[in-house]
Amino acid sequence: MCKNNEDSAEKKAFILLDADLRPYQSDIPGILGGHRRSKLYGRLDCPTALRSIAKGGYVKHRVFFSDEQTAISAGLRPCAVCLPEKYATWKKEKLQ
């Protein structure tokens, strides 16, 4: 007797961070990636992040967030490369 694929498939757990930078498990992957040390967040397909990951120097401090508000609440800023408009707004607000 064959089992239904849904019954036999293991659910993948993703580790995301909350606004207090505490990790938690989620059934849904994060939509934004970040770098804990640099305190920045961006798209998962950010070319700068992907280049850094390919070199191996970024992965150790890589974090994931479920949404932008959580990343901002955690104290991270937008990436200047993949989120240039949001970065410009952040920079303008910071300088005021």
PDB file of N, CA and C in Angstrom:
ATOM      1  N   MET A   1       0.835  -1.177   0.000  1.00  0.00           N
ATOM      2  CA  MET A   1       0.000   0.000   0.000  1.00  0.00           C
ATOM      3  C   MET A   1       0.886   1.248   0.000  1.00  0.00           C
ATOM      4  N   CYS A   2       0.648   2.154  -0.916  1.00  0.00           N
ATOM      5  CA  CYS A   2       1.432   3.389  -1.025  1.00  0.00           C
ATOM      6  C   CYS A   2       0.834   4.447  -0.116  1.00  0.00           C
ATOM      7  N   LYS A   3       1.713   5.189   0.494  1.00  0.00           N
ATOM      8  CA  LYS A   3       1.274   6.318   1.308  1.00  0.00           C
ATOM      9  C   LYS A   3       1.158   7.551   0.426  1.00  0.00           C
ATOM     10  N   ASN A   4       0.277   8.403   0.786  1.00  0.00           N
ATOM     11  CA  ASN A   4       0.145   9.689   0.120  1.00  0.00           C
ATOM     12  C   ASN A   4       1.444  10.460   0.317  1.00  0.00           C
ATOM     13  N   ASN A   5       1.906  11.145  -0.719  1.00  0.00           N
ATOM     14  CA  ASN A   5       3.156  11.910  -0.618  1.00  0.00           C
ATOM     15  C   ASN A   5       3.138  12.899   0.533  1.00  0.00           C
ATOM     16  N   GLU A   6       1.990  13.493   0.802  1.00  0.00           N
ATOM     17  CA  GLU A   6       1.909  14.463   1.896  1.00  0.00           C
ATOM     18  C   GLU A   6       2.122  13.800   3.237  1.00  0.00           C
ATOM     19  N   ASP A   7       1.673  12.547   3.381  1.00  0.00           N
ATOM     20  CA  ASP A   7       1.857  11.833   4.633  1.00  0.00           C
ATOM     21  C   ASP A   7       3.309  11.441   4.850  1.00  0.00           C
ATOM     22  N   SER A   8       4.002  11.080   3.753  1.00  0.00           N
ATOM     23  CA  SER A   8       5.358  10.581   3.902  1.00  0.00           C
ATOM     24  C   SER A   8       6.418  11.667   3.815  1.00  0.00           C
ATOM     25  N   ALA A   9       6.059  12.812   3.293  1.00  0.00           N
ATOM     26  CA  ALA A   9       7.033  13.907   3.153  1.00  0.00           C
ATOM     27  C   ALA A   9       7.274  14.562   4.510  1.00  0.00           C
ATOM     28  N   GLU A  10       8.553  14.814   4.779  1.00  0.00           N
ATOM     29  CA  GLU A  10       8.892  15.525   6.013  1.00  0.00           C
ATOM     30  C   GLU A  10       8.703  17.016   5.780  1.00  0.00           C
ATOM     31  N   LYS A  11       8.169  17.684   6.770  1.00  0.00           N
ATOM     32  CA  LYS A  11       8.055  19.132   6.675  1.00  0.00           C
ATOM     33  C   LYS A  11       9.419  19.745   6.961  1.00  0.00           C
ATOM     34  N   LYS A  12       9.788  20.707   6.147  1.00  0.00           N
ATOM     35  CA  LYS A  12      11.047  21.390   6.352  1.00  0.00           C
ATOM     36  C   LYS A  12      10.826  22.549   7.316  1.00  0.00           C
ATOM     37  N   ALA A  13      11.703  22.673   8.265  1.00  0.00           N
ATOM     38  CA  ALA A  13      11.632  23.776   9.221  1.00  0.00           C
ATOM     39  C   ALA A  13      12.680  24.815   8.845  1.00  0.00           C
ATOM     40  N   PHE A  14      12.286  26.059   8.884  1.00  0.00           N
ATOM     41  CA  PHE A  14      13.187  27.163   8.598  1.00  0.00           C
ATOM     42  C   PHE A  14      13.429  27.923   9.888  1.00  0.00           C
ATOM     43  N   ILE A  15      14.646  28.377  10.086  1.00  0.00           N
ATOM     44  CA  ILE A  15      14.984  29.158  11.269  1.00  0.00           C
ATOM     45  C   ILE A  15      14.984  30.632  10.883  1.00  0.00           C
ATOM     46  N   LEU A  16      14.080  31.377  11.480  1.00  0.00           N
ATOM     47  CA  LEU A  16      13.965  32.816  11.252  1.00  0.00           C
ATOM     48  C   LEU A  16      14.274  33.545  12.547  1.00  0.00           C
ATOM     49  N   LEU A  17      14.486  34.839  12.444  1.00  0.00           N
ATOM     50  CA  LEU A  17      14.707  35.654  13.642  1.00  0.00           C
ATOM     51  C   LEU A  17      13.507  36.559  13.862  1.00  0.00           C
ATOM     52  N   ASP A  18      13.212  36.799  15.140  1.00  0.00           N
ATOM     53  CA  ASP A  18      12.146  37.741  15.464  1.00  0.00           C
ATOM     54  C   ASP A  18      12.754  39.126  15.672  1.00  0.00           C
ATOM     55  N   ALA A  19      11.951  40.085  16.071  1.00  0.00           N
ATOM     56  CA  ALA A  19      12.410  41.469  16.237  1.00  0.00           C
ATOM     57  C   ALA A  19      13.467  41.621  17.326  1.00  0.00           C
ATOM     58  N   ASP A  20      13.555  40.660  18.247  1.00  0.00           N
ATOM     59  CA  ASP A  20      14.574  40.685  19.296  1.00  0.00           C
ATOM     60  C   ASP A  20      15.776  39.826  18.946  1.00  0.00           C
ATOM     61  N   LEU A  21      15.879  39.448  17.665  1.00  0.00           N
ATOM     62  CA  LEU A  21      16.957  38.608  17.140  1.00  0.00           C
ATOM     63  C   LEU A  21      16.992  37.218  17.782  1.00  0.00           C
ATOM     64  N   ARG A  22      15.848  36.759  18.247  1.00  0.00           N
ATOM     65  CA  ARG A  22      15.740  35.400  18.785  1.00  0.00           C
ATOM     66  C   ARG A  22      15.292  34.470  17.666  1.00  0.00           C
ATOM     67  N   PRO A  23      15.952  33.328  17.509  1.00  0.00           N
ATOM     68  CA  PRO A  23      15.558  32.389  16.456  1.00  0.00           C
ATOM     69  C   PRO A  23      14.274  31.642  16.813  1.00  0.00           C
ATOM     70  N   TYR A  24      13.509  31.317  15.776  1.00  0.00           N
ATOM     71  CA  TYR A  24      12.320  30.479  15.946  1.00  0.00           C
ATOM     72  C   TYR A  24      12.130  29.660  14.673  1.00  0.00           C
ATOM     73  N   GLN A  25      11.451  28.522  14.806  1.00  0.00           N
ATOM     74  CA  GLN A  25      11.198  27.656  13.662  1.00  0.00           C
ATOM     75  C   GLN A  25       9.911  28.073  12.962  1.00  0.00           C
ATOM     76  N   SER A  26       9.942  27.986  11.643  1.00  0.00           N
ATOM     77  CA  SER A  26       8.784  28.336  10.829  1.00  0.00           C
ATOM     78  C   SER A  26       8.623  27.299   9.730  1.00  0.00           C
ATOM     79  N   ASP A  27       7.393  27.001   9.373  1.00  0.00           N
ATOM     80  CA  ASP A  27       7.124  26.122   8.235  1.00  0.00           C
ATOM     81  C   ASP A  27       7.281  26.878   6.919  1.00  0.00           C
ATOM     82  N   ILE A  28       7.315  28.210   7.007  1.00  0.00           N
ATOM     83  CA  ILE A  28       7.406  29.070   5.832  1.00  0.00           C
ATOM     84  C   ILE A  28       8.791  29.714   5.808  1.00  0.00           C
ATOM     85  N   PRO A  29       9.471  29.671   4.661  1.00  0.00           N
ATOM     86  CA  PRO A  29      10.800  30.300   4.606  1.00  0.00           C
ATOM     87  C   PRO A  29      10.709  31.818   4.724  1.00  0.00           C
ATOM     88  N   GLY A  30      11.790  32.421   5.155  1.00  0.00           N
ATOM     89  CA  GLY A  30      11.840  33.873   5.229  1.00  0.00           C
ATOM     90  C   GLY A  30      11.837  34.483   3.843  1.00  0.00           C
ATOM     91  N   ILE A  31      11.391  35.713   3.754  1.00  0.00           N
ATOM     92  CA  ILE A  31      11.365  36.399   2.462  1.00  0.00           C
ATOM     93  C   ILE A  31      12.537  37.360   2.308  1.00  0.00           C
ATOM     94  N   LEU A  32      13.257  37.608   3.413  1.00  0.00           N
ATOM     95  CA  LEU A  32      14.422  38.493   3.388  1.00  0.00           C
ATOM     96  C   LEU A  32      15.586  37.827   4.089  1.00  0.00           C
ATOM     97  N   GLY A  33      16.770  38.074   3.562  1.00  0.00           N
ATOM     98  CA  GLY A  33      17.978  37.603   4.214  1.00  0.00           C
ATOM     99  C   GLY A  33      18.704  38.787   4.805  1.00  0.00           C
ATOM    100  N   GLY A  34      19.574  38.509   5.729  1.00  0.00           N
ATOM    101  CA  GLY A  34      20.334  39.584   6.335  1.00  0.00           C
ATOM    102  C   GLY A  34      21.702  39.106   6.782  1.00  0.00           C
ATOM    103  N   HIS A  35      22.495  40.043   7.223  1.00  0.00           N
ATOM    104  CA  HIS A  35      23.818  39.739   7.765  1.00  0.00           C
ATOM    105  C   HIS A  35      23.866  40.336   9.160  1.00  0.00           C
ATOM    106  N   ARG A  36      23.982  39.447  10.139  1.00  0.00           N
ATOM    107  CA  ARG A  36      23.903  39.871  11.538  1.00  0.00           C
ATOM    108  C   ARG A  36      24.983  40.890  11.884  1.00  0.00           C
ATOM    109  N   ARG A  37      26.220  40.669  11.468  1.00  0.00           N
ATOM    110  CA  ARG A  37      27.310  41.582  11.828  1.00  0.00           C
ATOM    111  C   ARG A  37      27.205  42.941  11.142  1.00  0.00           C
ATOM    112  N   SER A  38      26.828  42.921   9.867  1.00  0.00           N
ATOM    113  CA  SER A  38      26.718  44.180   9.119  1.00  0.00           C
ATOM    114  C   SER A  38      25.424  44.916   9.421  1.00  0.00           C
ATOM    115  N   LYS A  39      24.496  44.229  10.076  1.00  0.00           N
ATOM    116  CA  LYS A  39      23.195  44.792  10.447  1.00  0.00           C
ATOM    117  C   LYS A  39      22.459  45.344   9.230  1.00  0.00           C
ATOM    118  N   LEU A  40      22.402  44.511   8.167  1.00  0.00           N
ATOM    119  CA  LEU A  40      21.654  44.898   6.990  1.00  0.00           C
ATOM    120  C   LEU A  40      20.796  43.736   6.521  1.00  0.00           C
ATOM    121  N   TYR A  41      19.739  44.053   5.799  1.00  0.00           N
ATOM    122  CA  TYR A  41      18.858  43.038   5.236  1.00  0.00           C
ATOM    123  C   TYR A  41      18.602  43.360   3.781  1.00  0.00           C
ATOM    124  N   GLY A  42      18.228  42.336   3.017  1.00  0.00           N
ATOM    125  CA  GLY A  42      17.920  42.538   1.612  1.00  0.00           C
ATOM    126  C   GLY A  42      17.185  41.350   1.026  1.00  0.00           C
ATOM    127  N   ARG A  43      17.011  41.405  -0.270  1.00  0.00           N
ATOM    128  CA  ARG A  43      16.334  40.330  -0.987  1.00  0.00           C
ATOM    129  C   ARG A  43      17.196  39.074  -0.986  1.00  0.00           C
ATOM    130  N   LEU A  44      16.566  37.940  -1.095  1.00  0.00           N
ATOM    131  CA  LEU A  44      17.306  36.676  -1.117  1.00  0.00           C
ATOM    132  C   LEU A  44      18.140  36.525  -2.384  1.00  0.00           C
ATOM    133  N   ASP A  45      17.785  37.262  -3.437  1.00  0.00           N
ATOM    134  CA  ASP A  45      18.543  37.197  -4.687  1.00  0.00           C
ATOM    135  C   ASP A  45      19.499  38.381  -4.862  1.00  0.00           C
ATOM    136  N   CYS A  46      19.846  39.047  -3.786  1.00  0.00           N
ATOM    137  CA  CYS A  46      20.752  40.201  -3.847  1.00  0.00           C
ATOM    138  C   CYS A  46      22.092  39.772  -4.453  1.00  0.00           C
ATOM    139  N   PRO A  47      22.538  40.425  -5.531  1.00  0.00           N
ATOM    140  CA  PRO A  47      23.793  40.021  -6.166  1.00  0.00           C
ATOM    141  C   PRO A  47      25.016  40.153  -5.250  1.00  0.00           C
ATOM    142  N   THR A  48      25.027  41.166  -4.415  1.00  0.00           N
ATOM    143  CA  THR A  48      26.160  41.335  -3.501  1.00  0.00           C
ATOM    144  C   THR A  48      26.198  40.214  -2.469  1.00  0.00           C
ATOM    145  N   ALA A  49      25.047  39.876  -1.906  1.00  0.00           N
ATOM    146  CA  ALA A  49      24.983  38.779  -0.934  1.00  0.00           C
ATOM    147  C   ALA A  49      25.362  37.463  -1.598  1.00  0.00           C
ATOM    148  N   LEU A  50      24.863  37.222  -2.802  1.00  0.00           N
ATOM    149  CA  LEU A  50      25.173  35.965  -3.488  1.00  0.00           C
ATOM    150  C   LEU A  50      26.665  35.845  -3.801  1.00  0.00           C
ATOM    151  N   ARG A  51      27.309  36.959  -4.172  1.00  0.00           N
ATOM    152  CA  ARG A  51      28.758  36.930  -4.399  1.00  0.00           C
ATOM    153  C   ARG A  51      29.508  36.614  -3.102  1.00  0.00           C
ATOM    154  N   SER A  52      29.083  37.230  -2.018  1.00  0.00           N
ATOM    155  CA  SER A  52      29.724  36.983  -0.726  1.00  0.00           C
ATOM    156  C   SER A  52      29.528  35.537  -0.281  1.00  0.00           C
ATOM    157  N   ILE A  53      28.332  35.010  -0.496  1.00  0.00           N
ATOM    158  CA  ILE A  53      28.054  33.616  -0.146  1.00  0.00           C
ATOM    159  C   ILE A  53      28.940  32.686  -0.968  1.00  0.00           C
ATOM    160  N   ALA A  54      29.090  32.977  -2.246  1.00  0.00           N
ATOM    161  CA  ALA A  54      29.927  32.150  -3.122  1.00  0.00           C
ATOM    162  C   ALA A  54      31.383  32.128  -2.649  1.00  0.00           C
ATOM    163  N   LYS A  55      31.832  33.225  -2.055  1.00  0.00           N
ATOM    164  CA  LYS A  55      33.201  33.299  -1.528  1.00  0.00           C
ATOM    165  C   LYS A  55      33.319  32.638  -0.159  1.00  0.00           C
ATOM    166  N   GLY A  56      32.179  32.344   0.468  1.00  0.00           N
ATOM    167  CA  GLY A  56      32.187  31.647   1.750  1.00  0.00           C
ATOM    168  C   GLY A  56      32.298  32.526   2.974  1.00  0.00           C
ATOM    169  N   GLY A  57      32.353  33.824   2.810  1.00  0.00           N
ATOM    170  CA  GLY A  57      32.555  34.694   3.954  1.00  0.00           C
ATOM    171  C   GLY A  57      31.296  35.256   4.588  1.00  0.00           C
ATOM    172  N   TYR A  58      30.146  34.943   4.080  1.00  0.00           N
ATOM    173  CA  TYR A  58      28.911  35.583   4.492  1.00  0.00           C
ATOM    174  C   TYR A  58      28.000  34.651   5.280  1.00  0.00           C
ATOM    175  N   VAL A  59      28.112  33.371   4.990  1.00  0.00           N
ATOM    176  CA  VAL A  59      27.153  32.379   5.478  1.00  0.00           C
ATOM    177  C   VAL A  59      27.104  32.282   6.997  1.00  0.00           C
ATOM    178  N   LYS A  60      28.216  32.409   7.651  1.00  0.00           N
ATOM    179  CA  LYS A  60      28.276  32.238   9.108  1.00  0.00           C
ATOM    180  C   LYS A  60      27.355  33.202   9.855  1.00  0.00           C
ATOM    181  N   HIS A  61      27.167  34.380   9.319  1.00  0.00           N
ATOM    182  CA  HIS A  61      26.370  35.402   9.996  1.00  0.00           C
ATOM    183  C   HIS A  61      25.068  35.711   9.261  1.00  0.00           C
ATOM    184  N   ARG A  62      24.665  34.827   8.359  1.00  0.00           N
ATOM    185  CA  ARG A  62      23.429  35.009   7.575  1.00  0.00           C
ATOM    186  C   ARG A  62      22.218  34.725   8.450  1.00  0.00           C
ATOM    187  N   VAL A  63      21.215  35.564   8.348  1.00  0.00           N
ATOM    188  CA  VAL A  63      19.970  35.403   9.098  1.00  0.00           C
ATOM    189  C   VAL A  63      18.801  35.620   8.133  1.00  0.00           C
ATOM    190  N   PHE A  64      17.613  35.198   8.568  1.00  0.00           N
ATOM    191  CA  PHE A  64      16.432  35.308   7.724  1.00  0.00           C
ATOM    192  C   PHE A  64      15.268  35.886   8.515  1.00  0.00           C
ATOM    193  N   PHE A  65      14.428  36.633   7.800  1.00  0.00           N
ATOM    194  CA  PHE A  65      13.282  37.292   8.420  1.00  0.00           C
ATOM    195  C   PHE A  65      12.019  36.990   7.631  1.00  0.00           C
ATOM    196  N   SER A  66      10.906  36.944   8.352  1.00  0.00           N
ATOM    197  CA  SER A  66       9.624  36.672   7.707  1.00  0.00           C
ATOM    198  C   SER A  66       9.095  37.888   6.951  1.00  0.00           C
ATOM    199  N   ASP A  67       9.486  39.085   7.384  1.00  0.00           N
ATOM    200  CA  ASP A  67       8.996  40.301   6.727  1.00  0.00           C
ATOM    201  C   ASP A  67       9.943  41.460   7.017  1.00  0.00           C
ATOM    202  N   GLU A  68       9.723  42.533   6.286  1.00  0.00           N
ATOM    203  CA  GLU A  68      10.595  43.702   6.405  1.00  0.00           C
ATOM    204  C   GLU A  68      10.479  44.389   7.763  1.00  0.00           C
ATOM    205  N   GLN A  69       9.282  44.493   8.294  1.00  0.00           N
ATOM    206  CA  GLN A  69       9.096  45.171   9.581  1.00  0.00           C
ATOM    207  C   GLN A  69       9.882  44.471  10.691  1.00  0.00           C
ATOM    208  N   THR A  70       9.938  43.149  10.643  1.00  0.00           N
ATOM    209  CA  THR A  70      10.704  42.407  11.651  1.00  0.00           C
ATOM    210  C   THR A  70      12.188  42.717  11.528  1.00  0.00           C
ATOM    211  N   ALA A  71      12.694  42.769  10.305  1.00  0.00           N
ATOM    212  CA  ALA A  71      14.112  43.091  10.088  1.00  0.00           C
ATOM    213  C   ALA A  71      14.432  44.496  10.600  1.00  0.00           C
ATOM    214  N   ILE A  72      13.554  45.435  10.316  1.00  0.00           N
ATOM    215  CA  ILE A  72      13.752  46.815  10.775  1.00  0.00           C
ATOM    216  C   ILE A  72      13.681  46.881  12.300  1.00  0.00           C
ATOM    217  N   SER A  73      12.709  46.205  12.880  1.00  0.00           N
ATOM    218  CA  SER A  73      12.568  46.194  14.342  1.00  0.00           C
ATOM    219  C   SER A  73      13.770  45.560  15.024  1.00  0.00           C
ATOM    220  N   ALA A  74      14.431  44.647  14.317  1.00  0.00           N
ATOM    221  CA  ALA A  74      15.624  43.991  14.863  1.00  0.00           C
ATOM    222  C   ALA A  74      16.858  44.884  14.750  1.00  0.00           C
ATOM    223  N   GLY A  75      16.708  46.058  14.129  1.00  0.00           N
ATOM    224  CA  GLY A  75      17.810  47.005  14.053  1.00  0.00           C
ATOM    225  C   GLY A  75      18.642  46.919  12.793  1.00  0.00           C
ATOM    226  N   LEU A  76      18.148  46.237  11.773  1.00  0.00           N
ATOM    227  CA  LEU A  76      18.885  46.125  10.525  1.00  0.00           C
ATOM    228  C   LEU A  76      18.437  47.200   9.555  1.00  0.00           C
ATOM    229  N   ARG A  77      19.321  47.571   8.658  1.00  0.00           N
ATOM    230  CA  ARG A  77      19.024  48.583   7.651  1.00  0.00           C
ATOM    231  C   ARG A  77      18.889  47.903   6.287  1.00  0.00           C
ATOM    232  N   PRO A  78      18.221  48.563   5.335  1.00  0.00           N
ATOM    233  CA  PRO A  78      18.080  47.997   3.996  1.00  0.00           C
ATOM    234  C   PRO A  78      19.413  47.993   3.242  1.00  0.00           C
ATOM    235  N   CYS A  79      19.573  47.019   2.372  1.00  0.00           N
ATOM    236  CA  CYS A  79      20.760  46.908   1.524  1.00  0.00           C
ATOM    237  C   CYS A  79      20.731  48.001   0.461  1.00  0.00           C
ATOM    238  N   ALA A  80      21.853  48.656   0.252  1.00  0.00           N
ATOM    239  CA  ALA A  80      21.943  49.723  -0.746  1.00  0.00           C
ATOM    240  C   ALA A  80      21.921  49.178  -2.167  1.00  0.00           C
ATOM    241  N   VAL A  81      22.286  47.911  -2.344  1.00  0.00           N
ATOM    242  CA  VAL A  81      22.360  47.325  -3.687  1.00  0.00           C
ATOM    243  C   VAL A  81      20.999  46.822  -4.162  1.00  0.00           C
ATOM    244  N   CYS A  82      20.362  45.975  -3.388  1.00  0.00           N
ATOM    245  CA  CYS A  82      19.119  45.350  -3.855  1.00  0.00           C
ATOM    246  C   CYS A  82      17.859  46.097  -3.423  1.00  0.00           C
ATOM    247  N   LEU A  83      17.982  47.033  -2.483  1.00  0.00           N
ATOM    248  CA  LEU A  83      16.841  47.845  -2.041  1.00  0.00           C
ATOM    249  C   LEU A  83      17.243  49.323  -2.038  1.00  0.00           C
ATOM    250  N   PRO A  84      17.672  49.856  -3.191  1.00  0.00           N
ATOM    251  CA  PRO A  84      18.233  51.211  -3.209  1.00  0.00           C
ATOM    252  C   PRO A  84      17.260  52.306  -2.759  1.00  0.00           C
ATOM    253  N   GLU A  85      15.980  52.191  -3.103  1.00  0.00           N
ATOM    254  CA  GLU A  85      15.028  53.220  -2.687  1.00  0.00           C
ATOM    255  C   GLU A  85      14.827  53.202  -1.173  1.00  0.00           C
ATOM    256  N   LYS A  86      14.709  52.004  -0.627  1.00  0.00           N
ATOM    257  CA  LYS A  86      14.518  51.879   0.823  1.00  0.00           C
ATOM    258  C   LYS A  86      15.783  52.316   1.568  1.00  0.00           C
ATOM    259  N   TYR A  87      16.944  52.011   0.991  1.00  0.00           N
ATOM    260  CA  TYR A  87      18.195  52.454   1.589  1.00  0.00           C
ATOM    261  C   TYR A  87      18.281  53.982   1.587  1.00  0.00           C
ATOM    262  N   ALA A  88      17.916  54.618   0.458  1.00  0.00           N
ATOM    263  CA  ALA A  88      17.971  56.085   0.371  1.00  0.00           C
ATOM    264  C   ALA A  88      17.042  56.721   1.405  1.00  0.00           C
ATOM    265  N   THR A  89      15.855  56.153   1.585  1.00  0.00           N
ATOM    266  CA  THR A  89      14.922  56.658   2.603  1.00  0.00           C
ATOM    267  C   THR A  89      15.506  56.485   3.988  1.00  0.00           C
ATOM    268  N   TRP A  90      16.070  55.305   4.264  1.00  0.00           N
ATOM    269  CA  TRP A  90      16.679  55.033   5.567  1.00  0.00           C
ATOM    270  C   TRP A  90      17.814  56.030   5.843  1.00  0.00           C
ATOM    271  N   LYS A  91      18.667  56.233   4.844  1.00  0.00           N
ATOM    272  CA  LYS A  91      19.811  57.133   5.020  1.00  0.00           C
ATOM    273  C   LYS A  91      19.353  58.568   5.263  1.00  0.00           C
ATOM    274  N   LYS A  92      18.346  58.996   4.512  1.00  0.00           N
ATOM    275  CA  LYS A  92      17.818  60.360   4.688  1.00  0.00           C
ATOM    276  C   LYS A  92      17.246  60.540   6.086  1.00  0.00           C
ATOM    277  N   GLU A  93      16.497  59.553   6.573  1.00  0.00           N
ATOM    278  CA  GLU A  93      15.918  59.619   7.926  1.00  0.00           C
ATOM    279  C   GLU A  93      16.996  59.606   8.992  1.00  0.00           C
ATOM    280  N   LYS A  94      18.043  58.833   8.755  1.00  0.00           N
ATOM    281  CA  LYS A  94      19.129  58.740   9.734  1.00  0.00           C
ATOM    282  C   LYS A  94      19.883  60.060   9.861  1.00  0.00           C
ATOM    283  N   LEU A  95      20.012  60.774   8.766  1.00  0.00           N
ATOM    284  CA  LEU A  95      20.760  62.034   8.783  1.00  0.00           C
ATOM    285  C   LEU A  95      19.974  63.200   9.358  1.00  0.00           C
ATOM    286  N   GLN A  96      18.663  63.031   9.531  1.00  0.00           N
ATOM    287  CA  GLN A  96      17.843  64.117  10.073  1.00  0.00           C
ATOM    288  C   GLN A  96      17.969  64.219  11.562  1.00  0.00           C
TER     289      GLN A  96
END
